[in-house]
Amino acid sequence: MSASDQKGFTLLEILIAIVLLAFITFGVVSITENAVNTKDRTTETNQNNLQIETAMSRFEWDFSQIYSPLYFSTIMNFQNANNLGNQGGDNSGQQSGADSGVNSGQQSGQQSGAQQGAQGGAVSPYLQQYYEQLVTRFERNEHFSSVSKEGMPIPRFYAPEKNIFEFFTTSNRRKVENQKQSHFSWVRYQLANQEQTKEEEENPAIPKSLKSLVRYTSSDDPYNDKRIDPEDIERVKGAVLLRNVESLEFQYWNFQRRKWETALRNIPQGENIVRGIKVMITWYDSTGNKRSSARIFRTHWPMVSPVDQATTTIQSGAQAGVQAGDNSGAQAGLNGGFVQ
Amino acid sequence: MARKINIKNQSGFSLIEVMIAITLFAFFVTAYLTSQGYNVQDSQLSEEQLMLQQLAERKINEIVLDPPKFTNATQDMKETKTFEESDLKNYEYTLEMKRLTIPDFAQLFAQKDATTEEAKDSYEGDYFTEGAQGGGQRNAAVEKMIFEELRKNIEKILWQVRITITNKETKYSFTLSTFITNYNEKVQLNVGF
């Protein structure tokens, strides 16, 4: 077998081979391209869904932990607290019964001579001073409207427009150890101007006037008396939750009328207690689809409205006053002292 | 046996060989394309599930905030409605309500039934009954009384509610259930010793 015996491919064979190869290559390339497109599309869809789900889980996290002492307590009764200072004004048990429960409880306890009653009804001078200070020093400001019975400031929720909501929540978690932060913080959701990316600008389906949903939080000083100022970059942190938002609306559940309200002031105690929040949001996803979502969130507090015990204490105090001297009087005195 | 290689002797692939090759290739392509199809489908399915779950959560929250009246009529209630919003016309929800029922004391604590001799023995050595004759039975009675009080209150106050969201076209559905509290009822304990 010598080299001259060998015969190469004919031109025709090579041409056929090339054409076949071209066909196969074309097939493979189109399949691959198809695969890449599918991957891109599914990833984009999933990411768009992930984006809104993440934003909504942030809402859930913040709203479910909304805090106000009014969920478990009542507003401090200034009249009662003032009465604490006027000890010894009345001598008879019956008259003092009309007074605050603690006061009368103490007197009836003393009259009955029972050691227990006296101890239960006695108000420590420190506590008295504390109440006095709370009453005289507390000033209503933008963030806190009054003081609860225990002396905790009652936050004032704020919704001046339908797409702004500022509230007090315990959802803060400090990220740096020993940082001077608690779990309390003020959080404000609102729409802010955004700069569109190149892709967004080139997409004709996405309008130019869209905004971003931003979560502002101020956690370093939760007892700050001023509303969150989004411009105050030093104290307020902002994080974009969702881009290309066309509209955002918050609604609040009115328990008495059983309907959703856009303004907090239409709800009894609405500035201080929020039970349910409905968020309606319309946005454009990255492919330019207009999407909308309406969700309902609620706080994790039980749906009860705490009632001030003052009325019942006054009654028991009156009871004690009438029956001053016997055991039940001492008992009522004890109760009166504790409940307050 | 040495054979002289001659190009003319060489034959190409037979028809069978070519067909096998094509079939194999076709299998590969089909498998590949199907997996692509599943990818797309899964992505759509996950979107659908998110939607169903979101609607179910919304409905449950709505019910917790604005509970229906708790009467005997709402007991075993089951109603199916379509969402009112225009973009949710494809979705319907089924709301089911039920009182919470707790099994009988005897059923729950069958092994402690004080009527059998064995149970009596086990009670004898139980907590705070040491030495007392017949103390086992007395404690069983107290336990039963407390249990009945709690059961009465729990059954009065707690209701079960279940929401099923169904996409009318695809028939995909998502179910969510929870307890709701009947705030109109008060806890009443009449345990007398």
XYZ file of C-alpha atoms in Angstrom:
533
model
C 0.000 0.000 0.000
C 1.698 3.096 -1.155
C 0.785 6.761 -0.826
C -0.149 7.070 -4.455
C -2.814 4.379 -3.953
C -4.683 6.461 -1.419
C -7.626 8.314 -2.714
C -8.984 11.450 -0.984
C -12.597 12.565 -0.708
C -14.122 13.907 -3.825
C -15.250 17.531 -3.927
C -18.845 16.358 -3.940
C -18.353 14.321 -0.770
C -16.809 17.244 1.013
C -19.577 19.580 -0.084
C -22.218 17.187 1.169
C -20.368 16.779 4.452
C -20.134 20.556 4.894
C -23.802 21.039 4.159
C -24.738 18.312 6.632
C -22.421 19.830 9.239
C -24.020 23.196 8.624
C -27.458 21.745 9.227
C -26.374 19.997 12.424
C -24.591 23.101 13.706
C -27.611 25.206 12.970
C -29.790 22.764 14.897
C -27.466 22.654 17.900
C -27.058 26.421 18.007
C -30.792 27.024 17.865
C -31.420 24.486 20.621
C -28.783 26.072 22.820
C -30.124 29.532 22.195
C -33.572 28.324 23.001
C -32.300 26.893 26.268
C -30.584 30.119 27.233
C -33.712 32.114 26.463
C -35.827 29.785 28.563
C -33.421 30.096 31.451
C -33.425 33.881 31.205
C -37.172 34.039 31.025
C -37.835 31.746 33.969
C -35.162 33.422 36.059
C -36.643 36.807 35.301
C -40.161 35.683 36.164
C -38.950 34.065 39.355
C -36.934 37.121 40.279
C -39.845 39.431 39.667
C -41.963 37.266 41.925
C -39.199 37.095 44.483
C -38.927 40.883 44.457
C -42.557 41.497 45.371
C -42.590 38.612 47.842
C -39.543 40.047 49.594
C -41.109 43.484 49.732
C -44.322 42.022 51.116
C -42.550 39.923 53.723
C -40.916 43.134 54.915
C -44.383 44.629 55.357
C -45.539 41.534 57.190
C -42.536 41.650 59.510
C -43.022 45.320 60.358
C -46.805 45.435 60.577
C -47.206 42.289 62.635
C -44.963 43.808 65.292
C -46.526 47.256 65.433
C -46.300 48.457 69.006
C -48.405 50.631 71.213
C -49.103 50.198 74.929
C -52.772 50.647 74.121
C -52.936 47.093 72.793
C -52.735 45.840 76.372
C -53.297 48.925 78.536
C -55.178 52.183 78.653
C -54.331 55.859 78.570
C -53.230 57.199 81.924
C -56.119 58.722 83.750
C -54.720 62.118 84.593
C -57.480 62.791 87.077
C -56.665 59.671 89.039
C -52.969 60.292 88.917
C -53.484 63.817 90.258
C -55.553 62.497 93.106
C -52.620 60.475 94.275
C -51.053 63.670 95.511
C -54.067 64.843 97.521
C -53.762 62.436 100.414
C -55.553 63.121 103.617
C -58.076 65.487 102.080
C -61.044 63.406 103.130
C -61.446 61.606 106.387
C -64.587 59.581 105.979
C -64.359 56.315 104.124
C -67.527 56.942 102.172
C -66.392 60.221 100.680
C -62.998 58.914 99.778
C -64.726 56.054 98.048
C -65.722 58.492 95.349
C -62.068 59.377 95.034
C -59.519 57.241 93.289
C -59.458 53.594 94.223
C -55.977 53.622 95.640
C -56.615 56.574 97.839
C -59.808 55.246 99.360
C -58.426 51.769 99.531
C -55.582 52.998 101.632
C -57.795 54.924 104.006
C -60.252 52.122 104.496
C -57.350 49.806 105.049
C -55.947 52.079 107.711
C -59.299 52.456 109.386
C -59.854 48.743 109.527
C -56.515 48.478 111.248
C -55.614 45.458 109.188
C -51.921 45.399 108.465
C -52.506 43.925 105.021
C -54.883 46.618 103.935
C -52.506 49.354 104.918
C -49.664 47.775 103.034
C -51.731 47.140 99.944
C -53.140 50.651 99.767
C -49.977 52.561 100.605
C -48.463 54.417 97.651
C -44.738 54.831 97.856
C -43.669 58.466 97.747
C -41.370 57.621 94.846
C -44.243 56.249 92.786
C -46.285 59.285 93.667
C -43.495 61.562 92.563
C -43.115 59.539 89.407
C -46.776 59.912 88.515
C -46.656 63.623 89.216
C -43.635 64.012 86.997
C -45.279 62.059 84.215
C -48.331 64.220 84.375
C -46.533 67.530 84.535
C -43.617 66.760 82.276
C -45.229 64.907 79.426
C -45.564 66.936 76.299
C -47.579 65.853 73.324
C -45.346 65.862 70.258
C -45.298 64.563 66.703
C -44.383 61.024 67.686
C -46.130 60.490 71.018
C -49.621 61.592 71.947
C -49.954 60.623 75.614
C -48.838 58.258 78.347
C -50.268 54.893 79.206
C -51.296 53.912 82.703
C -47.891 52.317 83.244
C -46.119 55.492 82.140
C -45.190 54.339 78.653
C -45.442 56.908 75.870
C -48.188 56.107 73.363
C -46.966 56.405 69.781
C -48.934 58.293 67.185
C -49.233 56.572 63.843
C -49.144 58.856 60.883
C -50.714 58.611 57.449
C -50.960 62.103 55.967
C -51.391 60.758 52.456
C -52.699 57.509 51.169
C -49.219 56.330 50.201
C -47.349 57.280 53.387
C -47.491 55.331 56.607
C -45.243 55.919 59.579
C -45.532 53.727 62.641
C -43.806 52.451 65.752
C -42.711 48.846 65.660
C -40.663 46.364 67.647
C -39.267 44.796 64.509
C -35.840 46.388 64.773
C -32.904 44.023 65.231
C -29.532 45.589 65.803
C -26.902 44.414 63.416
C -23.824 45.387 65.403
C -23.245 44.078 68.902
C -23.511 46.629 71.723
C -24.941 49.196 69.352
C -27.162 51.640 71.175
C -30.411 50.387 69.708
C -33.428 48.603 71.041
C -35.984 46.540 69.178
C -38.130 49.674 68.915
C -37.972 51.832 65.861
C -40.020 54.163 63.751
C -40.619 52.905 60.251
C -42.022 54.857 57.349
C -43.127 53.464 54.024
C -43.509 55.855 51.155
C -42.852 56.371 47.467
C -39.675 58.163 46.455
C -38.306 59.402 43.143
C -36.051 57.021 41.308
C -33.573 57.108 38.483
C -34.357 54.634 35.769
C -31.733 52.183 34.629
C -30.749 51.931 30.988
C -32.837 48.802 30.441
C -35.864 50.427 32.018
C -35.437 53.524 29.873
C -35.197 51.495 26.691
C -38.288 49.446 27.473
C -41.230 51.313 25.868
C -43.716 49.472 28.116
C -42.360 51.139 31.269
C -43.565 54.735 31.820
C -41.044 57.381 32.827
C -42.829 58.825 35.843
C -42.627 55.779 38.129
C -41.381 55.830 41.711
C -39.759 53.438 44.140
C -41.243 52.017 47.289
C -38.816 52.863 50.072
C -38.728 51.757 53.691
C -37.231 54.436 55.923
C -36.255 53.568 59.442
C -34.850 55.495 62.340
C -33.771 53.206 65.157
C -31.021 55.036 67.034
C -33.448 57.182 68.982
C -36.949 55.712 68.969
C -38.138 58.387 71.415
C -37.305 61.134 68.977
C -40.196 63.586 68.916
C -39.950 64.473 65.223
C -41.388 62.595 62.286
C -38.966 60.693 60.059
C -37.404 63.000 57.523
C -36.335 61.027 54.423
C -33.829 63.783 53.614
C -32.014 63.322 56.919
C -29.480 60.806 55.662
C -27.480 60.748 58.891
C -30.253 59.439 61.102
C -32.636 57.850 58.662
C -31.846 54.752 56.664
C -33.734 54.107 53.477
C -33.972 50.857 51.567
C -35.683 50.411 48.220
C -38.106 47.499 48.376
C -39.629 47.678 44.924
C -38.846 49.704 41.804
C -41.199 51.083 39.161
C -44.188 51.511 41.429
C -47.096 53.309 39.846
C -49.355 53.592 42.870
C -49.387 52.627 46.515
C -52.274 52.880 48.913
C -52.643 51.988 52.573
C -56.027 51.345 54.139
C -56.800 50.727 57.787
C -59.465 48.513 59.289
C -62.218 50.286 61.155
C -63.518 47.865 63.775
C -66.673 49.748 64.558
C -67.917 50.355 61.053
C -66.359 47.128 59.764
C -64.810 48.679 56.705
C -61.485 49.873 55.338
C -60.637 53.567 55.787
C -58.010 55.622 54.004
C -57.567 58.113 56.838
C -56.548 57.159 60.363
C -58.635 59.953 61.853
C -61.840 58.294 60.638
C -61.171 55.402 62.989
C -61.764 55.735 66.733
C -58.302 55.927 68.337
C -56.953 55.304 64.847
C -53.790 57.312 65.443
C -52.929 55.072 68.381
C -54.238 51.633 67.494
C -54.050 49.935 64.127
C -55.428 46.418 63.790
C -55.431 45.610 60.125
C -53.650 47.183 57.162
C -54.469 46.680 53.529
C -51.758 47.476 51.014
C -52.658 47.997 47.392
C -49.760 48.339 45.038
C -49.385 48.603 41.284
C -45.988 48.268 39.675
C -44.177 47.345 36.457
C -41.926 44.335 36.566
C -38.607 44.179 34.717
C -40.226 42.866 31.549
C -42.611 45.818 31.484
C -45.722 43.953 32.618
C -48.056 46.010 34.749
C -48.939 44.062 37.866
C -50.974 44.777 40.932
C -51.404 43.205 44.296
C -53.597 43.771 47.325
C -52.606 42.260 50.631
C -53.945 42.389 54.132
C -51.709 42.404 57.167
C -52.647 42.421 60.810
C -50.914 42.966 64.094
C -50.228 40.016 66.331
C -52.025 41.584 69.284
C -55.276 40.002 70.413
C -58.349 41.844 69.158
C -59.436 43.040 72.565
C -59.818 46.601 73.756
C -58.468 46.928 77.276
C -60.864 48.690 79.640
C -59.633 51.022 82.318
C -59.955 49.370 85.691
C -60.504 52.748 87.382
C -64.300 52.436 87.459
C -64.191 49.041 89.105
C -61.584 50.189 91.611
C -63.706 53.148 92.571
C -66.578 50.796 93.197
C -64.507 48.492 95.323
C -63.105 51.520 97.069
C -66.613 52.751 97.849
C -67.466 49.313 99.041
C -64.448 49.358 101.277
C -65.383 52.754 102.586
C -68.836 51.594 103.589
C -67.638 48.424 105.164
C -64.553 49.973 106.705
C -63.474 48.051 109.732
C -64.124 44.501 108.681
C -62.027 42.109 106.695
C -63.551 42.704 103.293
C -62.587 46.339 103.578
C -58.999 45.382 104.106
C -59.233 43.063 101.140
C -60.633 45.757 98.891
C -57.940 48.114 100.055
C -55.388 45.550 99.039
C -56.970 45.115 95.644
C -57.299 48.822 95.093
C -53.635 49.328 95.773
C -52.566 46.635 93.398
C -54.826 47.339 90.493
C -53.728 50.911 90.272
C -5.730 -13.452 7.429
C -4.382 -10.339 5.861
C -6.699 -8.420 3.664
C -5.765 -5.708 1.297
C -7.559 -2.551 2.081
C -9.281 -1.188 -0.921
C -11.421 1.890 -0.878
C -13.855 0.363 -3.259
C -14.366 -2.491 -0.757
C -15.442 -0.129 1.939
C -19.139 0.236 2.320
C -20.867 3.180 4.123
C -23.225 2.897 7.116
C -26.107 0.619 6.541
C -29.641 2.006 6.631
C -30.244 0.347 10.029
C -27.169 1.987 11.513
C -28.188 5.385 10.273
C -31.705 4.935 11.610
C -30.435 3.897 15.016
C -28.197 6.925 15.094
C -31.057 9.220 14.132
C -33.342 7.627 16.723
C -30.756 8.095 19.445
C -30.287 11.685 18.405
C -34.057 12.192 18.365
C -34.333 10.768 21.885
C -31.699 13.146 23.092
C -33.338 16.147 21.472
C -36.770 15.197 22.810
C -35.472 14.732 26.322
C -33.714 18.046 26.159
C -36.687 19.947 24.836
C -39.044 18.327 27.357
C -36.830 19.350 30.220
C -36.967 22.892 28.846
C -40.730 22.678 28.752
C -40.830 21.497 32.361
C -38.642 24.429 33.328
C -41.145 26.877 31.910
C -44.044 24.952 33.407
C -42.458 24.825 36.865
C -41.840 28.517 36.778
C -45.467 29.160 35.891
C -46.588 26.728 38.568
C -44.550 28.470 41.229
C -46.080 31.779 40.170
C -49.520 30.233 40.395
C -48.807 28.807 43.835
C -47.564 32.152 45.078
C -50.775 33.719 43.849
C -52.975 31.089 45.498
C -51.086 31.310 48.762
C -51.243 35.085 48.726
C -54.997 35.040 48.159
C -55.497 32.467 50.912
C -53.509 34.550 53.389
C -55.439 37.637 52.445
C -58.765 35.904 52.917
C -57.747 34.422 56.286
C -56.589 37.832 57.492
C -59.863 39.327 56.318
C -61.785 36.752 58.325
C -59.701 37.215 61.439
C -60.259 40.972 61.252
C -63.937 40.728 60.378
C -65.176 37.377 61.643
C -68.601 36.146 60.592
C -71.268 35.827 63.269
C -70.720 32.801 65.420
C -74.066 31.085 65.632
C -75.330 27.580 65.215
C -76.021 28.500 61.609
C -72.363 29.174 60.936
C -71.454 25.819 62.445
C -70.415 23.506 59.593
C -70.816 26.391 57.177
C -69.312 25.866 53.756
C -69.644 28.480 51.059
C -67.916 28.981 47.751
C -67.636 32.373 46.128
C -65.723 34.000 43.323
C -63.445 36.934 44.037
C -65.010 40.233 43.119
C -61.943 41.928 41.662
C -61.885 41.883 37.860
C -58.355 40.471 37.664
C -59.228 37.660 40.067
C -62.292 36.374 38.232
C -60.573 33.044 37.709
C -60.213 32.383 41.392
C -62.829 31.143 43.795
C -62.630 30.592 47.510
C -64.324 28.103 49.778
C -64.822 29.083 53.367
C -65.505 26.395 55.940
C -66.226 27.010 59.602
C -66.465 24.557 62.399
C -66.629 24.589 66.137
C -63.572 23.135 67.768
C -64.517 19.865 69.400
C -62.412 18.233 72.046
C -62.779 14.509 72.716
C -64.355 13.274 75.924
C -62.360 13.049 79.091
C -62.790 9.284 79.065
C -61.511 9.066 75.509
C -58.468 11.187 76.180
C -57.528 9.569 79.485
C -58.824 6.068 78.830
C -55.971 4.460 80.725
C -56.871 6.479 83.788
C -60.453 5.289 83.923
C -60.944 4.801 87.626
C -63.416 1.967 87.262
C -60.824 -0.715 86.608
C -58.801 -2.235 89.397
C -55.537 -1.580 87.584
C -56.267 2.069 87.145
C -57.049 2.399 90.809
C -53.651 1.006 91.622
C -51.891 3.405 89.354
C -53.803 6.258 90.954
C -52.907 5.181 94.433
C -49.275 6.067 93.901
C -50.048 9.197 91.970
C -49.126 12.734 92.936
C -50.798 14.234 96.029
C -52.843 11.110 96.721
C -50.264 9.268 98.737
C -51.734 7.254 101.571
C -55.255 8.567 101.207
C -57.776 5.781 100.811
C -59.861 6.192 97.680
C -58.008 9.404 96.879
C -57.488 8.256 93.315
C -61.144 8.435 92.489
C -61.584 11.803 94.044
C -58.728 13.246 92.016
C -60.090 11.759 88.837
C -63.346 13.530 89.560
C -61.572 16.840 90.132
C -59.532 16.411 86.997
C -62.644 15.640 85.050
C -64.422 18.671 86.429
C -61.555 20.999 85.523
C -61.253 19.381 82.120
C -64.947 19.809 81.445
C -64.797 23.483 82.429
C -61.866 24.103 80.113
C -63.467 22.119 77.344
C -66.690 24.065 77.605
C -64.818 27.356 77.373
C -62.508 26.339 74.569
C -65.369 24.944 72.502
C -67.303 28.133 73.039
C -64.493 30.508 72.179
C -62.338 28.835 69.538
C -63.582 28.145 66.030
C -61.806 26.472 63.178
C -61.771 28.108 59.812
C -60.442 26.779 56.550
C -59.974 28.589 53.260
C -59.416 26.843 49.962
C -58.511 28.952 46.957
C -59.035 27.326 43.582
C -58.097 28.479 40.131
C -61.173 27.637 38.118
C -59.215 27.098 34.906
C -56.251 25.060 36.029
C -57.943 23.526 39.084
C -54.871 24.221 41.156
C -55.796 24.907 44.754
C -54.271 25.966 48.041
C -55.689 25.404 51.518
C -55.016 27.341 54.683
C -56.649 26.841 58.052
C -56.490 28.534 61.418
C -58.332 29.093 64.681
C -60.340 32.234 65.234
C -61.503 33.597 68.530
C -65.100 34.436 69.216
C -64.640 37.660 71.162
C -68.342 37.838 71.977
C -67.997 34.948 74.382
C -66.379 35.307 77.780
C -64.355 32.775 79.686
C -66.471 31.425 82.540
C -64.949 29.189 85.141
C -67.240 27.631 87.720
C -64.858 25.316 89.486
C -66.144 24.751 93.000
C -64.237 22.670 95.492
